[in-house]
GROMACS .gro file of C-alpha atoms in nm:
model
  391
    1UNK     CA    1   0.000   0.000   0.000
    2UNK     CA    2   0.166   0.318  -0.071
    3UNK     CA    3   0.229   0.571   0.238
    4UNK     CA    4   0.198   0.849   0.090
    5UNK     CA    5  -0.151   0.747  -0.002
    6UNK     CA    6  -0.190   0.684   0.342
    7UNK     CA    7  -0.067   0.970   0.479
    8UNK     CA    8  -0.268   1.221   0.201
    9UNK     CA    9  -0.564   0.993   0.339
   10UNK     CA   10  -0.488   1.077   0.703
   11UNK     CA   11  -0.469   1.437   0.658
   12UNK     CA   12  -0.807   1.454   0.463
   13UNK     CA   13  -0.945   1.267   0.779
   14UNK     CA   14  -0.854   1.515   1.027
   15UNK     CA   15  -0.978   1.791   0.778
   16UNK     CA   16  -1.341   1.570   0.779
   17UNK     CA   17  -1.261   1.570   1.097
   18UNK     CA   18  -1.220   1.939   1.188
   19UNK     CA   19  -1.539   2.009   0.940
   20UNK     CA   20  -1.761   1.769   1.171
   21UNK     CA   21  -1.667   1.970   1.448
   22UNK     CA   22  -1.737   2.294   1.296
   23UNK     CA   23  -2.090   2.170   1.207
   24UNK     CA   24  -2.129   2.018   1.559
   25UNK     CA   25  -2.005   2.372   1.691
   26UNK     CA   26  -2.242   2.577   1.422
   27UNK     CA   27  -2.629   2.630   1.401
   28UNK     CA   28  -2.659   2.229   1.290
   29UNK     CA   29  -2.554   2.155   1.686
   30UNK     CA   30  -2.761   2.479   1.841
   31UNK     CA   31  -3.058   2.512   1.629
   32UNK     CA   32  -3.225   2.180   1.714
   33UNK     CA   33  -3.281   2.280   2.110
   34UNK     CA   34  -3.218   2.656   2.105
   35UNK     CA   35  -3.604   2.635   2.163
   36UNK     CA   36  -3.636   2.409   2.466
   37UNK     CA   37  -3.319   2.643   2.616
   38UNK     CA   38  -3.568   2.954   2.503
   39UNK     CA   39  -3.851   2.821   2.685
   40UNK     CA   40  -3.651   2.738   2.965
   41UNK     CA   41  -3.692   2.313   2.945
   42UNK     CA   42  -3.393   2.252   2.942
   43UNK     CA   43  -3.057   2.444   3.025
   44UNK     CA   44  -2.771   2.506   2.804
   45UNK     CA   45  -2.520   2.243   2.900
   46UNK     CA   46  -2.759   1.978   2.889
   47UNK     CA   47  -2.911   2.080   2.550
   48UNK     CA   48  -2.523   2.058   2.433
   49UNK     CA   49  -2.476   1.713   2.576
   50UNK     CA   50  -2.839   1.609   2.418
   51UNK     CA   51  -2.777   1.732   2.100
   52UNK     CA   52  -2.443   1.587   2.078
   53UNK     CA   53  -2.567   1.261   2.201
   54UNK     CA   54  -2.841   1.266   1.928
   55UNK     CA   55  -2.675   1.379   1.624
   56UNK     CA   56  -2.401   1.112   1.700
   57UNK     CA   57  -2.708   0.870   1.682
   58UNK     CA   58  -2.819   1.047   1.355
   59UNK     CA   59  -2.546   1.052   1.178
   60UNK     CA   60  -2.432   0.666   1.252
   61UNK     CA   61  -2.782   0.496   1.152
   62UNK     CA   62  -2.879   0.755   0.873
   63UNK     CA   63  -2.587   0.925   0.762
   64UNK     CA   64  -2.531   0.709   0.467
   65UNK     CA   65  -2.725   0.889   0.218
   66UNK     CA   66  -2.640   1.198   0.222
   67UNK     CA   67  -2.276   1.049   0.255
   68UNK     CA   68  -2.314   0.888  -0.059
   69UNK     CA   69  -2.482   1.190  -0.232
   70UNK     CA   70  -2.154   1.426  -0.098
   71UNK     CA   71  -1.920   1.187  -0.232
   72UNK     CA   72  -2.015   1.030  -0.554
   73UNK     CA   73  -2.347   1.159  -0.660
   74UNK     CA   74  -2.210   1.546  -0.735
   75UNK     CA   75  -1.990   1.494  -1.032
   76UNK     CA   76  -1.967   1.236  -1.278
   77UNK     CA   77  -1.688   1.100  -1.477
   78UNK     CA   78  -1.450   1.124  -1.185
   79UNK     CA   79  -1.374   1.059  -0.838
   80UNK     CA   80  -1.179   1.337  -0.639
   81UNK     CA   81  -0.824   1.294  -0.552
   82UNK     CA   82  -0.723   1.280  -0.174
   83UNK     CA   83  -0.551   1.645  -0.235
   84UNK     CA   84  -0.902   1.751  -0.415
   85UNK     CA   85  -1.118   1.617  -0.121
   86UNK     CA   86  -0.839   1.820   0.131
   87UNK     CA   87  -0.906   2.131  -0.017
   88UNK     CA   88  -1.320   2.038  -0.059
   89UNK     CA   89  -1.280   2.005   0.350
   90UNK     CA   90  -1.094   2.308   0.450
   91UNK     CA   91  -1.245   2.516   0.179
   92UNK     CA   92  -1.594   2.410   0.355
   93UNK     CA   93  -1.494   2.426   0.736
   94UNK     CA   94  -1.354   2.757   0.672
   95UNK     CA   95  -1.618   2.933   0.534
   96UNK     CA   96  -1.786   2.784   0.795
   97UNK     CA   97  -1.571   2.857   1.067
   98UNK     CA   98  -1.586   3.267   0.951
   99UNK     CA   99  -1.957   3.247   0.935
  100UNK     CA  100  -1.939   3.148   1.329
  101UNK     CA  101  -1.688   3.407   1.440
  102UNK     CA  102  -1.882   3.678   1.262
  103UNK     CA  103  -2.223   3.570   1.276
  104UNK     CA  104  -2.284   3.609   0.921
  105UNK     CA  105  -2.534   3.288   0.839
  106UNK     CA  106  -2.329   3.088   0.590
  107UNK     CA  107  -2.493   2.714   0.504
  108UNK     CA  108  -2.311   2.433   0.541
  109UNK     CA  109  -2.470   2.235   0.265
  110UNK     CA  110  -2.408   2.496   0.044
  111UNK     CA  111  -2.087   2.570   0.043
  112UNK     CA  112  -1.969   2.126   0.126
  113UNK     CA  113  -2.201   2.069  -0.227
  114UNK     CA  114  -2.034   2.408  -0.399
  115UNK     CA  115  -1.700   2.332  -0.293
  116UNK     CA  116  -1.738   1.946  -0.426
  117UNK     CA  117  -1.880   2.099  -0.753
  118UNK     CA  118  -1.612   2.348  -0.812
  119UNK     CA  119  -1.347   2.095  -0.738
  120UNK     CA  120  -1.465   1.845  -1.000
  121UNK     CA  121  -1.555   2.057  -1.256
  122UNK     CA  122  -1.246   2.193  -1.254
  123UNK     CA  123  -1.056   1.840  -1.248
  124UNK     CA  124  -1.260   1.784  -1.555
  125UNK     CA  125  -1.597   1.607  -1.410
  126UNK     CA  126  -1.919   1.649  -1.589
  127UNK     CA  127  -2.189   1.829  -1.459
  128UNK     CA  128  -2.511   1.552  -1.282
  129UNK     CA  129  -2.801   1.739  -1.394
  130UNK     CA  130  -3.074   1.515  -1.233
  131UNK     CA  131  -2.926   1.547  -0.940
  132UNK     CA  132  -2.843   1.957  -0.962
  133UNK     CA  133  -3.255   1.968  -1.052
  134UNK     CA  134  -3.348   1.736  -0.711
  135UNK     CA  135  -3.105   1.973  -0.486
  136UNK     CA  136  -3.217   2.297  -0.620
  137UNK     CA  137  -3.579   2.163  -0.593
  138UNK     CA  138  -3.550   2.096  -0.246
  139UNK     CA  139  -3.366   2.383  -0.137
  140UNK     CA  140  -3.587   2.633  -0.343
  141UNK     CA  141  -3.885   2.446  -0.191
  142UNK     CA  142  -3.775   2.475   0.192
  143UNK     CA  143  -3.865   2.778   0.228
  144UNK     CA  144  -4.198   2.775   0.117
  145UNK     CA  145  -4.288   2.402   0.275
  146UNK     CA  146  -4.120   2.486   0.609
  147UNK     CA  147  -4.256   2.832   0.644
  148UNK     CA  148  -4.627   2.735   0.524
  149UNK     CA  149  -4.653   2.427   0.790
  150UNK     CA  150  -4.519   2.639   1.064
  151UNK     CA  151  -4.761   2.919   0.961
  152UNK     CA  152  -5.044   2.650   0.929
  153UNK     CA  153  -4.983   2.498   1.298
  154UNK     CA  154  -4.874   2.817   1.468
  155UNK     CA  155  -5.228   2.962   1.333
  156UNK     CA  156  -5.391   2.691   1.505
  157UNK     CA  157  -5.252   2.612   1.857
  158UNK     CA  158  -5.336   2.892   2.043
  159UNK     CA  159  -5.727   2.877   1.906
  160UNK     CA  160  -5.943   2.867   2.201
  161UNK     CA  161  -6.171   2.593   1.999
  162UNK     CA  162  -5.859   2.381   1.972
  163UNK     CA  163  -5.768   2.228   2.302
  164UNK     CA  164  -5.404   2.227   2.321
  165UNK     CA  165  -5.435   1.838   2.475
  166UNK     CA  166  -5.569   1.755   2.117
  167UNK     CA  167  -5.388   2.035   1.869
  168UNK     CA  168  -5.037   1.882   2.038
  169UNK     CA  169  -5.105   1.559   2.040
  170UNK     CA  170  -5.225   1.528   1.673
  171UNK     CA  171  -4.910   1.669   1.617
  172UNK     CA  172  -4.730   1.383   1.799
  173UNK     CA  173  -4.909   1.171   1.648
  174UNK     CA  174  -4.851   1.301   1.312
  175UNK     CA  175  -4.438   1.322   1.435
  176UNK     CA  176  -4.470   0.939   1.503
  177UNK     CA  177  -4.636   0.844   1.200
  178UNK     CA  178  -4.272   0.954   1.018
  179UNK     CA  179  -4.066   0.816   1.286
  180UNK     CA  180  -4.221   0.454   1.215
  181UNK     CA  181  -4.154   0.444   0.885
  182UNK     CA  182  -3.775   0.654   0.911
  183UNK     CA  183  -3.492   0.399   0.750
  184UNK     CA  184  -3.219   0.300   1.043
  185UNK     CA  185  -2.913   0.151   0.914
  186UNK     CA  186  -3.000  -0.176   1.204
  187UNK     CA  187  -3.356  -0.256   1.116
  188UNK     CA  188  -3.348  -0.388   0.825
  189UNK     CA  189  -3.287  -0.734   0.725
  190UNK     CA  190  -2.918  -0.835   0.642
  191UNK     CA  191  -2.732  -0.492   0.576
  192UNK     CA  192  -2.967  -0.333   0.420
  193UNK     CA  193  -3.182  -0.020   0.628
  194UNK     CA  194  -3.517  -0.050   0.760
  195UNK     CA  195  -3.792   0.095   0.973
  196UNK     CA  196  -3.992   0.041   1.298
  197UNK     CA  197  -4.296  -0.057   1.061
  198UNK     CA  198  -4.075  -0.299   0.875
  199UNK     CA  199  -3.966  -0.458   1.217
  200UNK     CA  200  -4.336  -0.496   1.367
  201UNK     CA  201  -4.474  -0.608   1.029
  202UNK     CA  202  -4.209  -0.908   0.974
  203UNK     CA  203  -4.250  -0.992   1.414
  204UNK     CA  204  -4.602  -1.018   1.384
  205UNK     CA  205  -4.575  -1.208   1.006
  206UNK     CA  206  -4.775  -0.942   0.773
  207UNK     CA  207  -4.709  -0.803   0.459
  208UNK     CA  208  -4.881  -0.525   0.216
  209UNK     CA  209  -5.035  -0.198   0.229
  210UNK     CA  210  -5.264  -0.275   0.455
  211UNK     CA  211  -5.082  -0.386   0.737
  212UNK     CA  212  -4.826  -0.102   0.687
  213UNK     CA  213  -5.087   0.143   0.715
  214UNK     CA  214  -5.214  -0.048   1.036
  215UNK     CA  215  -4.891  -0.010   1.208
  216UNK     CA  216  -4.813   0.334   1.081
  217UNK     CA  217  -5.197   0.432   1.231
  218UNK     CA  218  -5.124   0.238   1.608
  219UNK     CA  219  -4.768   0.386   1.622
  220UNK     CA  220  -4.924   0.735   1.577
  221UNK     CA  221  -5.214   0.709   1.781
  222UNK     CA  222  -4.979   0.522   2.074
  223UNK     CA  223  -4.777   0.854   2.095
  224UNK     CA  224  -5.052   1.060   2.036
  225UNK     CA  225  -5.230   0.945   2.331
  226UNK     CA  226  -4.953   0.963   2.573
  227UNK     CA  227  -4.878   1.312   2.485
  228UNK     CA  228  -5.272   1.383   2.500
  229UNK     CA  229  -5.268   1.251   2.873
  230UNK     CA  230  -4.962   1.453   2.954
  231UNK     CA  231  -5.065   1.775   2.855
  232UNK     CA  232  -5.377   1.739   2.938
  233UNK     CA  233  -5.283   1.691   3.313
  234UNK     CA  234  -4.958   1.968   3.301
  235UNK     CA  235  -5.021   2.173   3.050
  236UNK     CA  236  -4.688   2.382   3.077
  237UNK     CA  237  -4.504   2.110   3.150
  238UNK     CA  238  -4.672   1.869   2.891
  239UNK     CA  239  -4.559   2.127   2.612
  240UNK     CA  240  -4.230   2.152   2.747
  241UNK     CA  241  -4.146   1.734   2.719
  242UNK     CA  242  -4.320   1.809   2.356
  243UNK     CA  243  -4.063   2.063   2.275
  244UNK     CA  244  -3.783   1.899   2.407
  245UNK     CA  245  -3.845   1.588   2.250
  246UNK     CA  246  -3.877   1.730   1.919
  247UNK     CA  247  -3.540   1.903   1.935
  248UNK     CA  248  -3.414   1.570   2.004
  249UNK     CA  249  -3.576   1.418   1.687
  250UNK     CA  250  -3.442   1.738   1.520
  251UNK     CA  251  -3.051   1.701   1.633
  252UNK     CA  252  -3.067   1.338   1.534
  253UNK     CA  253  -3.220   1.430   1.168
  254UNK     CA  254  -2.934   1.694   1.157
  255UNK     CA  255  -2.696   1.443   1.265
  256UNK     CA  256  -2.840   1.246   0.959
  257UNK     CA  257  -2.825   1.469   0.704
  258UNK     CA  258  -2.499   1.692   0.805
  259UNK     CA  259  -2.240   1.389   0.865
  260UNK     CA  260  -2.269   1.376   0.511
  261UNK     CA  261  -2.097   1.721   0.472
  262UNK     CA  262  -1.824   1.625   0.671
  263UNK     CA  263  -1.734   1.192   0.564
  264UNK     CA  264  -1.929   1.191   0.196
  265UNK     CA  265  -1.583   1.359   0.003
  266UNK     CA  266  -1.379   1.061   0.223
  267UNK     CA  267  -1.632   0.825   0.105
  268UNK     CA  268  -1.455   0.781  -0.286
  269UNK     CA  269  -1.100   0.703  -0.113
  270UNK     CA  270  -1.243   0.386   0.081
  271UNK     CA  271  -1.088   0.177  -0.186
  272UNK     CA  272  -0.738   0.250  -0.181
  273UNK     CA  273  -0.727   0.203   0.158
  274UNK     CA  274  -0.917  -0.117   0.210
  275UNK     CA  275  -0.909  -0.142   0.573
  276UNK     CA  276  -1.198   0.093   0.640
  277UNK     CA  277  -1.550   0.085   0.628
  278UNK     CA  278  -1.858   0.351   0.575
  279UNK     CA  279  -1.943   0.272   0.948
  280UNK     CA  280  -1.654   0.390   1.091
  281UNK     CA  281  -1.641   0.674   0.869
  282UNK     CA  282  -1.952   0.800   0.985
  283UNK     CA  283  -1.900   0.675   1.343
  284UNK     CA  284  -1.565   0.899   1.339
  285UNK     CA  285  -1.748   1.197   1.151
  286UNK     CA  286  -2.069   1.138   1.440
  287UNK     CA  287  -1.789   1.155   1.703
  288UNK     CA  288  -1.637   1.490   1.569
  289UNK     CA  289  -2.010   1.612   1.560
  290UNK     CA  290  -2.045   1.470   1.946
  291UNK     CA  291  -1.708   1.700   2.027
  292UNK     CA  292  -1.839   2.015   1.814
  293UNK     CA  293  -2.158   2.007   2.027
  294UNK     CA  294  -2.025   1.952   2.328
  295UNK     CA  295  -1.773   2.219   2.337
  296UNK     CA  296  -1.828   2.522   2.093
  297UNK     CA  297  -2.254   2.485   2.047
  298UNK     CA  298  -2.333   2.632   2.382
  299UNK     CA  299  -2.259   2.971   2.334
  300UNK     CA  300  -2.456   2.987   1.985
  301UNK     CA  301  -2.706   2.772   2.189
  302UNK     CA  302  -2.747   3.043   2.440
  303UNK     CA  303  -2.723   3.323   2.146
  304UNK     CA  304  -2.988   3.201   1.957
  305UNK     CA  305  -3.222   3.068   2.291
  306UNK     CA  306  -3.215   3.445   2.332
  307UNK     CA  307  -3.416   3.517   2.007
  308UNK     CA  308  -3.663   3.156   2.112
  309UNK     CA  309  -3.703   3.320   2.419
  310UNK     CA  310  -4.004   3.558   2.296
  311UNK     CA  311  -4.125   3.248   2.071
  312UNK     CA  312  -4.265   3.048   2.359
  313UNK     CA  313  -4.298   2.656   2.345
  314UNK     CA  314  -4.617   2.704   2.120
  315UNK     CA  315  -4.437   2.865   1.821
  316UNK     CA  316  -4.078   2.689   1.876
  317UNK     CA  317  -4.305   2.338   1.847
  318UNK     CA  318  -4.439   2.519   1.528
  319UNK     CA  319  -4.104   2.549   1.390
  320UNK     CA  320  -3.931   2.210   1.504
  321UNK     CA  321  -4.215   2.020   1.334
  322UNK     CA  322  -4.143   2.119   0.996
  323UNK     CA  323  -3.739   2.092   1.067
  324UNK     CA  324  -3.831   1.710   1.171
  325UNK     CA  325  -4.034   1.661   0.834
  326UNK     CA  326  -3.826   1.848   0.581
  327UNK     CA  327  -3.490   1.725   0.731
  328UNK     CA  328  -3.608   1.350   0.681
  329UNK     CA  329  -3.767   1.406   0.359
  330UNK     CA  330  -3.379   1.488   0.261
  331UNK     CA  331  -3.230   1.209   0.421
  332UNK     CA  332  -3.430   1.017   0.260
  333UNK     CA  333  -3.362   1.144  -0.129
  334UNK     CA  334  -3.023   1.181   0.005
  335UNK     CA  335  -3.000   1.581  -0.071
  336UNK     CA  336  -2.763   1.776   0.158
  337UNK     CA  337  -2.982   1.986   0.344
  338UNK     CA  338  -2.930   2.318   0.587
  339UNK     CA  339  -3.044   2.334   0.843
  340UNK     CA  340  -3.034   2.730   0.867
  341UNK     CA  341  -3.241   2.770   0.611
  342UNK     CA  342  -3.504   2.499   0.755
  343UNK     CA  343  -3.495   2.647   1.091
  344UNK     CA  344  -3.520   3.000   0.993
  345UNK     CA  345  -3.785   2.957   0.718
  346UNK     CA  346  -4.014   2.787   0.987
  347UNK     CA  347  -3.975   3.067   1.259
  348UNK     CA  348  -4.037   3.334   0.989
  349UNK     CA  349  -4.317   3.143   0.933
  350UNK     CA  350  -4.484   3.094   1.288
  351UNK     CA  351  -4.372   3.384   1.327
  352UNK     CA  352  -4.620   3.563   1.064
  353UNK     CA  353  -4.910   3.327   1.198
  354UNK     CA  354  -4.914   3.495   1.527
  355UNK     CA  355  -4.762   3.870   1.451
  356UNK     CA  356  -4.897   3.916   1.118
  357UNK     CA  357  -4.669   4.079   0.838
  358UNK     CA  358  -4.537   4.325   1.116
  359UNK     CA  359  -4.352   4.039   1.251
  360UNK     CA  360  -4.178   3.967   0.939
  361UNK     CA  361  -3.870   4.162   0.882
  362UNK     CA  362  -3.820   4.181   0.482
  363UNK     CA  363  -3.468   4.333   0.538
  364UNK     CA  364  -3.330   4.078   0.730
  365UNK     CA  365  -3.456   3.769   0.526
  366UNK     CA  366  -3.339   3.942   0.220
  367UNK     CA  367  -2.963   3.948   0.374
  368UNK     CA  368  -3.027   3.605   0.459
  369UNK     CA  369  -3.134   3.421   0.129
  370UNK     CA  370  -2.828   3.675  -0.012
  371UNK     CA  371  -2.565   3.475   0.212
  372UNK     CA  372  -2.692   3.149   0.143
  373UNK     CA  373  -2.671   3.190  -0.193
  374UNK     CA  374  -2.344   3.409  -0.156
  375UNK     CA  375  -2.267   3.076   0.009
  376UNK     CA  376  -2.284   2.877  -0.275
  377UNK     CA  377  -2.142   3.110  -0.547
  378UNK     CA  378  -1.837   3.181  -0.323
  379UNK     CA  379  -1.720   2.816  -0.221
  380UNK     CA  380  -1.794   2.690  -0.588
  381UNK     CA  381  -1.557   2.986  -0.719
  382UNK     CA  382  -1.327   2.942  -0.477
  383UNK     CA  383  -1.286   2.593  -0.492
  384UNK     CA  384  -1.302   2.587  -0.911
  385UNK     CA  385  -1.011   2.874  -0.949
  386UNK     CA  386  -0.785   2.725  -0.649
  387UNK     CA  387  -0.860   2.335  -0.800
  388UNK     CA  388  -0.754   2.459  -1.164
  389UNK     CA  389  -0.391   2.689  -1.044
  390UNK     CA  390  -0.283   2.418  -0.765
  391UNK     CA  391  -0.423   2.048  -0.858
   0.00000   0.00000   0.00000
C-alpha cells in the first residue's frame, strides 16, 4: 500500500474531521434545542450534551445517504483525488468557521455541495443534472414548505376551539407516524436499512399496504395518546417534554443529514485504503459532531435561545415540526440539506401566523437568502479557481 496514499488519506481525515466539528459547533448543533433552552426546558449544558448525544445517533444509523450523495453523486466521470477532497474540506470548514466568528449565516450544505462541484468541474468532471434539478428543488422548496406548515400549525394552537391536549397531540401523532416508517441503518434485514414498521410487520408475520398502514396508524395514535394525557394533566409542563423531545428528533435528523458534509468527500477514497468501512467513517465523523456540540454549540445555543425566548414553546413546536419533516424528507432522497435555512424559514413562518406581516422583517430575510446563496457562489468559485492553479 503506498504511504503516501496513506498519509494524504490521514490528513483529509482530520480535515473531515475538523469540518464535523465545525458543524457540531455551528447552528446544525444549536438550532435543534435553542427552543427548549428559550422556553426554559432545558438548560444550556444539557441541550449541548443532548444534542451531541443525538446527532451522534443520527449521523451513525442515517448518515449514509447523504454520505453517498456528498461523495459520488455530485460529479460524474471522476472521483476526487485525496488532495481535491483536502481542499473540498478546508475550503468548507472555513467558510464555515468565519460564518461562526462573525455571525454572518453561511450554510453548510451549500458551500460542502459548492465546494465538491467546483473541485470536479475543474478536475474535468461532468456536470449531474438530475441530481443539480433534485437539490435545487428541495432547497428552493424549503422555504416555502417549512414556512407554510409552521404558519399553518402556529395559526392553530393557540385557538381557544382547539384544546391544546388535542392540537399537540395530533401533532405527535402526526411526528410518530414519520418516525415509524424513518430507514435505520439496524432494522433492516441483512445490511440493508429498515424501519420500525418494517420490524413490527415481519414480528407479527404481515405483509402489504394494509398492514403497513395499520402499524403506521397504532404507532401514531400510541404517541398521540400519551402526549394527550400529559398535557392534558400539566399543561406547561406537557408542552415543554413536547418541545424537548422534538429538538431531540431534530438534532438526530441533523446528525443524519450533516455527517454527510463532513465523511461523503472521504467516502470515494475507501478503496485505496481497504481497511476501512462507511461505518466507521460515519462513526468517526458522528464523534467529531459529538465533540463540536459539546464544546463550541453552547454559546450559539445560548445566542440564539435568546431570540426563542419571545417564541414560547407554542411557536418553537411550530417550527421544530417542519425541521423534523423536511430534514427527513432529505435524508431520505439523500439531498444535503441546511439546516439554517429549515430552521429559519419555519420561525419566519410561525412567526407571521401569530404577529402578522409586522412580525416579518423583509430586510433581514433578504440578507439572509443573499448569504446562502453568496454561500454557494463563493465556495464553488473558490474551490473551481484554487482546483484549476494548484491540482
Amino acid at each position: 500500500m503506498d504511504l503516501a496514499f496513506l498519509a494524504l488519506f490521514a490528513g483529509a481525515a482530520l480535515a473531515s474531521l475538523f469540518m464535523a466539528w465545525v458543524i457540531g459547533a455551528g447552528s446544525s448543533g444549536a438550532t435543534p434545542f435553542a427552543p427548549a433552552v428559550g422556553a426554559n426546558a432545558v438548560s444550556t449544558m444539557r441541550a449541548a450534551l443532548l444534542v451531541g448525544v443525538f446527532g451522534f445517533a443520527g449521523a451513525v444509523t442515517q448518515g449514509g445517504n447523504v454520505s453517498e450523495a456528498v461523495g459520488s453523486g455530485l460529479v460524474g466521470g471522476i472521483s476526487l483525488p485525496v488532495a481535491g477532497v483536502i481542499l473540498v474540506l478546508l475550503l468548507g470548514a472555513g467558510l464555515m468557521a468565519v460564518g461562526i466568528t462573525t455571525g454572518i449565516p453561511i450554510a453548510t450544505a451549500f458551500t460542502v455541495t459548492g465546494a465538491v462541484v467546483g473541485v470536479g468541474l475543474a478536475l474535468g468532471g461532468t456536470p449531474v443534472w438530475a441530481k443539480y434539478q433534485q437539490i435545487g428543488a428541495v432547497w428552493i422548496l424549503t422555504p416555502f414548505v417549512g414556512g407554510g406548515i409552521a404558519f399553518g400549525i402556529a395559526s392553530v394552537l393557540p385557538r381557544s376551539g382547539v384544546p391544546e391536549r388535542y392540537s399537540v397531540a395530533a401533532l405527535a401523532g402526526l411526528v410518530g407516524a414519520v418516525l415509524a416508517n424513518v430507514r435505520f441503518s439496524f432494522l433492516g434485514e441483512g445490511a440493508a436499512p429498515g424501519t420500525v414498521r418494517g420490524l413490527a410487520q415481519r414480528a407479527l408475520s404481515v405483509d402489504g399496504l394494509a398492514s403497513a398502514v395499520a402499524v403506521t396508524g397504532l404507532a401514531a395514535l400510541g404517541i398521540a395518546a400519551v402526549v394527550w394525557w400529559d398535557v392534558r394533566r400539566d399543561e406547561s409542563g406537557g408542552l415543554r417534554r413536547v418541545l424537548l423531545a422534538l429538538g431531540s428528533l431534530v438534532a438526530f435528523s441533523a446528525g443524519g443529514s450533516q455527517v454527510g458534509l463532513a465523511v461523503g468527500p472521504l467516502l470515494p477514497l475507501l478503496d485505496g485504503v481497504g481497511t476501512v468501512s462507511t461505518t466507521a467513517v460515519l462513526v468517526g465523523g458522528g464523534v467529531g459532531m459529538l465533540v463540536g456540540s459539546w464544546t463550541g454549540a453552547p454559546r450559539m445555543i445560548k445566542s440564539l435561545a435568546r431570540d426563542y425566548s419571545s417564541l414560547g414553546p407554542r411557536r418553537s413546536i411550530s417550527a421544530l415540526v417542519p425541521s423534523f419533516l423536511i430534514a427527513q424528507v432529505a435524508v431520505l432522497l439523500g439531498v444535503p440539506v441546511s439546516f439554517n435555512e429549515i430552521v429559519v424559514s419555519a420561525i419566519i413562518g410561525s412567526g407571521a401566523a401569530v404577529g402578522g406581516r409586522d412580525a416579518v422583517d423583509a430586510r433581514k430575510i433578504l440578507a439572509t437568502v443573499g448569504a446562502w446563496a453568496g454561500s454557494f457562489a463563493l465556495s464553488f468559485a473558490l474551490a473551481y479557481a484554487v482546483a484549476v492553479a494548484v491540482l
